[in-house]
CSV table of C-alpha atoms in Angstrom, one decimal:
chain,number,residue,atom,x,y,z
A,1,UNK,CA,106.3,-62.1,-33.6
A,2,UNK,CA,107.3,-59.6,-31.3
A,3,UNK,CA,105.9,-60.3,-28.6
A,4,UNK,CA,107.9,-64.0,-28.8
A,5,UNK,CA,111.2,-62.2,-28.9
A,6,UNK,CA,110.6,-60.4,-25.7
A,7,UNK,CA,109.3,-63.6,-24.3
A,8,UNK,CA,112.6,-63.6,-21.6
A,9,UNK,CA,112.2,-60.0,-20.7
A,10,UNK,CA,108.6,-59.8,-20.1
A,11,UNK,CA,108.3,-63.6,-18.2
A,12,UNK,CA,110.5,-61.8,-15.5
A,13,UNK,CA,108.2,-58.6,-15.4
A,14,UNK,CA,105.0,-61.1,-15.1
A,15,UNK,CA,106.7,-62.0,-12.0
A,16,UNK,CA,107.8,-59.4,-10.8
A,17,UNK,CA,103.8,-57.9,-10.8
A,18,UNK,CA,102.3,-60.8,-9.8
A,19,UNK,CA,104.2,-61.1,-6.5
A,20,UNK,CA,103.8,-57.5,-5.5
A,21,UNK,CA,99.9,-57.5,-6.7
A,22,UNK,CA,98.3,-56.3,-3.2
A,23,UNK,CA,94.6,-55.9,-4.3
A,24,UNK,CA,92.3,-53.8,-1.5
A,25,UNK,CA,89.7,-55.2,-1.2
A,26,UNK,CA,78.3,-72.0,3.3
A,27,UNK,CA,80.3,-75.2,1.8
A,28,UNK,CA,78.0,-76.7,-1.3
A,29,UNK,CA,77.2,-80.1,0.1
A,30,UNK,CA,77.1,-83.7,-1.9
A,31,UNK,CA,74.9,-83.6,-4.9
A,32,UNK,CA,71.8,-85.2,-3.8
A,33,UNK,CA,71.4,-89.1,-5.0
A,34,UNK,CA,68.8,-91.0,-6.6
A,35,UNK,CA,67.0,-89.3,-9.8
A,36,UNK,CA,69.7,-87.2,-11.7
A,37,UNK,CA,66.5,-84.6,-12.6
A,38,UNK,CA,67.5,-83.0,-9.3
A,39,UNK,CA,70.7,-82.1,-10.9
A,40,UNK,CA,68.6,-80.6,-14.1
A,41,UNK,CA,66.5,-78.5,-11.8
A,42,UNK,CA,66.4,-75.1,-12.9
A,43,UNK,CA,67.5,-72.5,-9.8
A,44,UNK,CA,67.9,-68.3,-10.3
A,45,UNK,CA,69.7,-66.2,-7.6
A,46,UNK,CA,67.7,-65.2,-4.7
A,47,UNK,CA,68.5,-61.8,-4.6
A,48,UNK,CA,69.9,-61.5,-8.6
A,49,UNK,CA,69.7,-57.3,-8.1
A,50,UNK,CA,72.0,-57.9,-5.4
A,51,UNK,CA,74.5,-60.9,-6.6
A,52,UNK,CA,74.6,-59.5,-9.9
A,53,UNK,CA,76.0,-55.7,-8.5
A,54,UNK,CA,78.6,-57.6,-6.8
A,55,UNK,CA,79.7,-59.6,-9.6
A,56,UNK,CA,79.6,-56.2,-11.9
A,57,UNK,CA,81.8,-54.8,-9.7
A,58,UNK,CA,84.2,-57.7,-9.7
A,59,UNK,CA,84.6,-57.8,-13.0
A,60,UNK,CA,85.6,-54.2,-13.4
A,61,UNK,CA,88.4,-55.0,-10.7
A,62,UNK,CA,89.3,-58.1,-12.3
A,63,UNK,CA,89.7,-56.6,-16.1
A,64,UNK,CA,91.8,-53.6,-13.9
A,65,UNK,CA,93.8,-55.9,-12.6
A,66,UNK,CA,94.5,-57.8,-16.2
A,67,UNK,CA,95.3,-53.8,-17.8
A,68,UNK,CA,98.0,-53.4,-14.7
A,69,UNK,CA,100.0,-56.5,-15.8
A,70,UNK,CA,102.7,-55.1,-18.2
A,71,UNK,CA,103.0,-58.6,-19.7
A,72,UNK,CA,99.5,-57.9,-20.7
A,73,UNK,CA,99.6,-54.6,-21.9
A,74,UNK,CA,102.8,-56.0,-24.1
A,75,UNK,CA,100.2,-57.7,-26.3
A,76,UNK,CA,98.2,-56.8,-29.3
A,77,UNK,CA,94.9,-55.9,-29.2
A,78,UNK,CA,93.8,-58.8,-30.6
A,79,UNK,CA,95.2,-60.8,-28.5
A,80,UNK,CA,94.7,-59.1,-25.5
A,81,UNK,CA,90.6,-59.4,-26.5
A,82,UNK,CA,91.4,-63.3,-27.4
A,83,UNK,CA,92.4,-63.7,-23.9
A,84,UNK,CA,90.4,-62.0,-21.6
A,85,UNK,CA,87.3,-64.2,-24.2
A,86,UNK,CA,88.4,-66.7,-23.3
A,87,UNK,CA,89.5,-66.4,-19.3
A,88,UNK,CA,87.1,-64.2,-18.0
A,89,UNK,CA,84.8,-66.5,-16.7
A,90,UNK,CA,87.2,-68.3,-14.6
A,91,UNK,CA,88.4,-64.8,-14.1
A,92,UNK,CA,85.6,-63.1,-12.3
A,93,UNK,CA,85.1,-66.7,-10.8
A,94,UNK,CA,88.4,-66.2,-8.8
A,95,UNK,CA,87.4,-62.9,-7.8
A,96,UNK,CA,84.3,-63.4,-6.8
A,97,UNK,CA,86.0,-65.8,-4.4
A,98,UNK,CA,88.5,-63.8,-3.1
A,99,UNK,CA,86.1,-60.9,-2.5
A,100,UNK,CA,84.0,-64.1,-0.3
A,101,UNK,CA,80.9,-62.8,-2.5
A,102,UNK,CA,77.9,-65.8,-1.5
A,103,UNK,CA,75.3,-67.0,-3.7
A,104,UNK,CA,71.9,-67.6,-2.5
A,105,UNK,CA,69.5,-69.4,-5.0
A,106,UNK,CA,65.9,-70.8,-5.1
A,107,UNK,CA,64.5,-73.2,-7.5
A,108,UNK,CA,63.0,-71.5,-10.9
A,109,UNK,CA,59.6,-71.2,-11.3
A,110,UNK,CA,60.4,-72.4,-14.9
A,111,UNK,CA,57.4,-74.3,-16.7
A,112,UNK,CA,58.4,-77.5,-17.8
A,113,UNK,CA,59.1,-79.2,-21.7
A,114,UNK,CA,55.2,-80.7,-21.4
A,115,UNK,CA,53.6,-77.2,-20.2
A,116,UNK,CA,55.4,-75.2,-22.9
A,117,UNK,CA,54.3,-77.9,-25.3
A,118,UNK,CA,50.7,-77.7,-24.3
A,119,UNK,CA,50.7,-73.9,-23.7
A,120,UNK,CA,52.5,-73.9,-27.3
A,121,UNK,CA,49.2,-75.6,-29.2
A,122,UNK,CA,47.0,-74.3,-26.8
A,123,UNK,CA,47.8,-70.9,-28.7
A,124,UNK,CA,48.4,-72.6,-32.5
A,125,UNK,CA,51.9,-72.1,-31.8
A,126,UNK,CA,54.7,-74.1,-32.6
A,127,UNK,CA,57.6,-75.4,-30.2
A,128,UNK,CA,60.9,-75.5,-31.8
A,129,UNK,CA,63.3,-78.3,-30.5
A,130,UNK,CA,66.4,-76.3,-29.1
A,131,UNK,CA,69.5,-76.9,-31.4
A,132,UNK,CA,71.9,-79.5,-30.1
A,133,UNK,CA,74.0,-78.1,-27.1
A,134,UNK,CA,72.6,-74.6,-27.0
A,135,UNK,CA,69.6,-72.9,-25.3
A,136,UNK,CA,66.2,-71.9,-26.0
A,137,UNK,CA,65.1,-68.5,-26.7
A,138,UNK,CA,64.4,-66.3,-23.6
A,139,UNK,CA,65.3,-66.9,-20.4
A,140,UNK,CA,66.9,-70.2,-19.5
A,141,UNK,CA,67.6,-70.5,-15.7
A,142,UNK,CA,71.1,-72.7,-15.1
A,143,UNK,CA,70.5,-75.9,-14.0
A,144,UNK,CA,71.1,-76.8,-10.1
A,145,UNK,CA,74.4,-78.9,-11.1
A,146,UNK,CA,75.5,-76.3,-12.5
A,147,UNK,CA,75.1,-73.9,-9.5
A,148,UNK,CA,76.3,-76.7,-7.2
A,149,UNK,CA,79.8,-76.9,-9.5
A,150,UNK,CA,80.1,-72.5,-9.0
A,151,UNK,CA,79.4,-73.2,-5.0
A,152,UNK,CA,81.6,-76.2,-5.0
A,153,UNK,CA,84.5,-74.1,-6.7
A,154,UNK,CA,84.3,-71.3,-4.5
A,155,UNK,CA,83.9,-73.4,-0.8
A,156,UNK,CA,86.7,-74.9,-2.5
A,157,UNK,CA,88.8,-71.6,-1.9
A,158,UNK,CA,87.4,-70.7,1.0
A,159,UNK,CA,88.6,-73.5,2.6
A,160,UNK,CA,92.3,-73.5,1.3
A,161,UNK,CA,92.3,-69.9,2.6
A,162,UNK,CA,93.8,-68.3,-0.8
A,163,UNK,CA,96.0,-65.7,-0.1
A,164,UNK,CA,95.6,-62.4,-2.2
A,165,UNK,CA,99.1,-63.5,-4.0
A,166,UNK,CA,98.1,-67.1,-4.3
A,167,UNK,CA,95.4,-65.4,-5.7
A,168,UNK,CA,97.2,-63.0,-8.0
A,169,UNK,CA,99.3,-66.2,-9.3
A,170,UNK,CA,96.2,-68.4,-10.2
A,171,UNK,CA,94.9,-65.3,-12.4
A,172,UNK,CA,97.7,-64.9,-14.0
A,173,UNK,CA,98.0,-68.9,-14.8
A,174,UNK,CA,94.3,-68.6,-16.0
A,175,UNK,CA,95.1,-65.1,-18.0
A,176,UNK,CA,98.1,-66.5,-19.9
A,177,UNK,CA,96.0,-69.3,-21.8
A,178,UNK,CA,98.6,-70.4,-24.7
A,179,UNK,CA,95.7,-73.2,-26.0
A,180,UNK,CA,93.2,-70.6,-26.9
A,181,UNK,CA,92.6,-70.8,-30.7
A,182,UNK,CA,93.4,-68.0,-32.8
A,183,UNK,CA,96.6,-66.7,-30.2
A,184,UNK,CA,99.9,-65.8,-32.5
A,185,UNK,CA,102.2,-65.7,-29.7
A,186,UNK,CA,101.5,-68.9,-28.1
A,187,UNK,CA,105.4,-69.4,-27.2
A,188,UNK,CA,105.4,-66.0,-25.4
A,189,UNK,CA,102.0,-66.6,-23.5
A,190,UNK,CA,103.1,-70.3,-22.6
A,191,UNK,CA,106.4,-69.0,-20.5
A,192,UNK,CA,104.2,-65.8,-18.8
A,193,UNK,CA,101.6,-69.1,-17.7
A,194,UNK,CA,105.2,-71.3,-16.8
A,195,UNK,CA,106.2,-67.6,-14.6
A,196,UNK,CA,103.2,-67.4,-12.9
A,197,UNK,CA,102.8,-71.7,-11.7
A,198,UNK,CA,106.4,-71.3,-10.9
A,199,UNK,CA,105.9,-68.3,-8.8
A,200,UNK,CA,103.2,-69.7,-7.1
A,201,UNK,CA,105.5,-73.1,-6.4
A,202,UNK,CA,108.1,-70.8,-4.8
A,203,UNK,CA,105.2,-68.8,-3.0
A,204,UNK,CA,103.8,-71.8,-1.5
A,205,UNK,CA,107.0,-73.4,-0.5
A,206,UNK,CA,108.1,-70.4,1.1
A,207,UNK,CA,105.3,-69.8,3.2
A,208,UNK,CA,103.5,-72.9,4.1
A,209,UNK,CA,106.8,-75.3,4.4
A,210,UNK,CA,104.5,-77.9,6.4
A,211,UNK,CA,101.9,-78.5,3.5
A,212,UNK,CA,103.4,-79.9,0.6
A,213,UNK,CA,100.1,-80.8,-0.8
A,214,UNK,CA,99.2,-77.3,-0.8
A,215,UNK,CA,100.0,-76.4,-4.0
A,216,UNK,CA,98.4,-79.4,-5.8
A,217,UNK,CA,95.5,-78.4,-3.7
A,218,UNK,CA,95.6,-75.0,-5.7
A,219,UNK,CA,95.8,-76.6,-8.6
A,220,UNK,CA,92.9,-78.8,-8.5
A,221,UNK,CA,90.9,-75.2,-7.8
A,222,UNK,CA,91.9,-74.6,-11.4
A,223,UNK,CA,90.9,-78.0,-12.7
A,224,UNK,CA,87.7,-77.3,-10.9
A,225,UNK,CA,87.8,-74.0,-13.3
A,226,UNK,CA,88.1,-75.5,-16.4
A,227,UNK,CA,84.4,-77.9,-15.5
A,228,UNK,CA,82.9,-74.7,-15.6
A,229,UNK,CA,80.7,-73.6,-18.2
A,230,UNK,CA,81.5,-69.5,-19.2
A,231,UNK,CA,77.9,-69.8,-20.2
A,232,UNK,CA,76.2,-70.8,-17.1
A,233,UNK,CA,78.4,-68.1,-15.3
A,234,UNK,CA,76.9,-65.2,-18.2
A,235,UNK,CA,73.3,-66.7,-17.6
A,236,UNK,CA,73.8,-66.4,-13.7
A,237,UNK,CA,75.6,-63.1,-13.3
A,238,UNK,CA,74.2,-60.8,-16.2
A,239,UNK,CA,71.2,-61.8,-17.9
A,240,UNK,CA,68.8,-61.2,-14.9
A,241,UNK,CA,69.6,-57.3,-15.1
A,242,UNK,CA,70.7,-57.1,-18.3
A,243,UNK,CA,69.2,-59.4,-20.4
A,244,UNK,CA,70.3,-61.0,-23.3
A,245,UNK,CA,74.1,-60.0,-22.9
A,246,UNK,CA,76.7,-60.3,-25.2
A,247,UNK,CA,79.6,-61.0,-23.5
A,248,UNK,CA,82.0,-60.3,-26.3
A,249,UNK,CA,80.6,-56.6,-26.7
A,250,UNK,CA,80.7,-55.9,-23.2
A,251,UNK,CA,83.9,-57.2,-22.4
A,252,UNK,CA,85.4,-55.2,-25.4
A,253,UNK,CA,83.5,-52.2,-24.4
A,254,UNK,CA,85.1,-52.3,-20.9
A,255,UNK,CA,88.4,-53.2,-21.9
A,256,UNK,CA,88.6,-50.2,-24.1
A,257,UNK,CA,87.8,-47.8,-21.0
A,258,UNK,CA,89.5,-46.5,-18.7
A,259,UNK,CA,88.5,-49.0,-15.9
């Protein structure tokens, strides 16, 4: 396609962007032990009016900062909306780090499987059985593992002290997903994500010459990414003031404006 045959002159823009991107602007503890139901607990934001703004507002800086990569804007349309699907979870979760936005939670006042099942024929309903690997209908809290894996990530980065071009380089390896299904220009996408981890190598090297371990430090932040369900992040972030959100329509809606 195209886009392939201007893979060499666009990997060198990629960098190029990434390394000028200047962008204005409590460590999760071990998982407790003993019964795994801790880990199944469900937990809601503390302040979700609050936590939910912030993220909001990441979002919209993140998806400006996508449009502003001319790499990017090189695409198609369907395969800009095929990446930004897929990455923009990890995405906002970067940014949420690098903006040092903290999450406060308290356990969900959520009735359990036996109340909803006596409630249920209390009333003459019935209780469908959720379908394997999805939710129920209505509101489904994520589960305190799940939380603990978001506040693990993001101690994670606080403690490396991610620069805002570290940062810009880790998007752009997330961005540039050439494993997504449906992509046509996998080739192209494969050497802006090879640009990007290189940059960040030379980055690293450059500025913190007595930590060699720093960049595969940076790189298990992505691996801690990709454990990371785009779900839980949806269920966290959006449904509490927006409800059943479709994260397809919304992301398509804002990509389409003029962020």
């Amino acid at each position: 396609c195209r886009c392939c045959a201007e893979g060499r002159r666009h990997s060198s823009i990629l960098y190029s962007i990434l390394r000028s991107e200047e962008r204005a602007g409590p460590a999760a503890g071990p998982a407790p032990r003993g019964c795994p139901c801790g880990s199944r607990r469900r937990v809601a934001l503390r302040s979700p009016q609050v936590a939910c703004k912030a993220a909001s507002a990441v979002l919209v800086k993140t998806l400006r900062f996508v449009q502003n990569v001319p790499c990017f804007q090189e695409l198609p349309l369907e395969e800009q909306l095929l990446l930004v699907r897929g990455c923009w979870a990890p995405l906002l979760l970067l940014g949420l780090a690098q903006e040092r936005v903290h999450l406060e939670t308290v356990e969900s006042a959520e009735p359990s499987m036996l109340q909803r099942i006596l409630t249920a024929r209390q009333h003459g309903e019935r209780t469908p059985a959720p379908a394997p690997g999805r939710p129920h209908h209505g509101p489904h809290p994520p589960a305190a593992g799940d939380i603990q894996a978001i506040k693990g990530f993001l101690a994670k980065c606080w403690s490396l002290d991610i620069s805002t071009k570290e940062y810009a380089y880790l998007k752009g390896t997330v961005l540039f997903n050439p494993d997504l299904p449906g992509l046509q220009c996998t080739q192209y996408i494969e050497g802006l994500q090879r640009e990007a981890q290189q940059a960040l190598n030379e980055h690293v090297r450059l500025i913190h010459r007595g930590d060699e371990a720093r960049f595969a430090k940076l790189n298990v932040v992505l691996s801690l990414l990709r454990s990371i369900n785009a779900n839980v992040v949806a269920e966290l972030f959006f449904r509490p003031i927006i409800g059943a959100v479709n994260m397809d329509d919304m992301l398509l809606e804002m990509l389409c404006a003029k962020l």
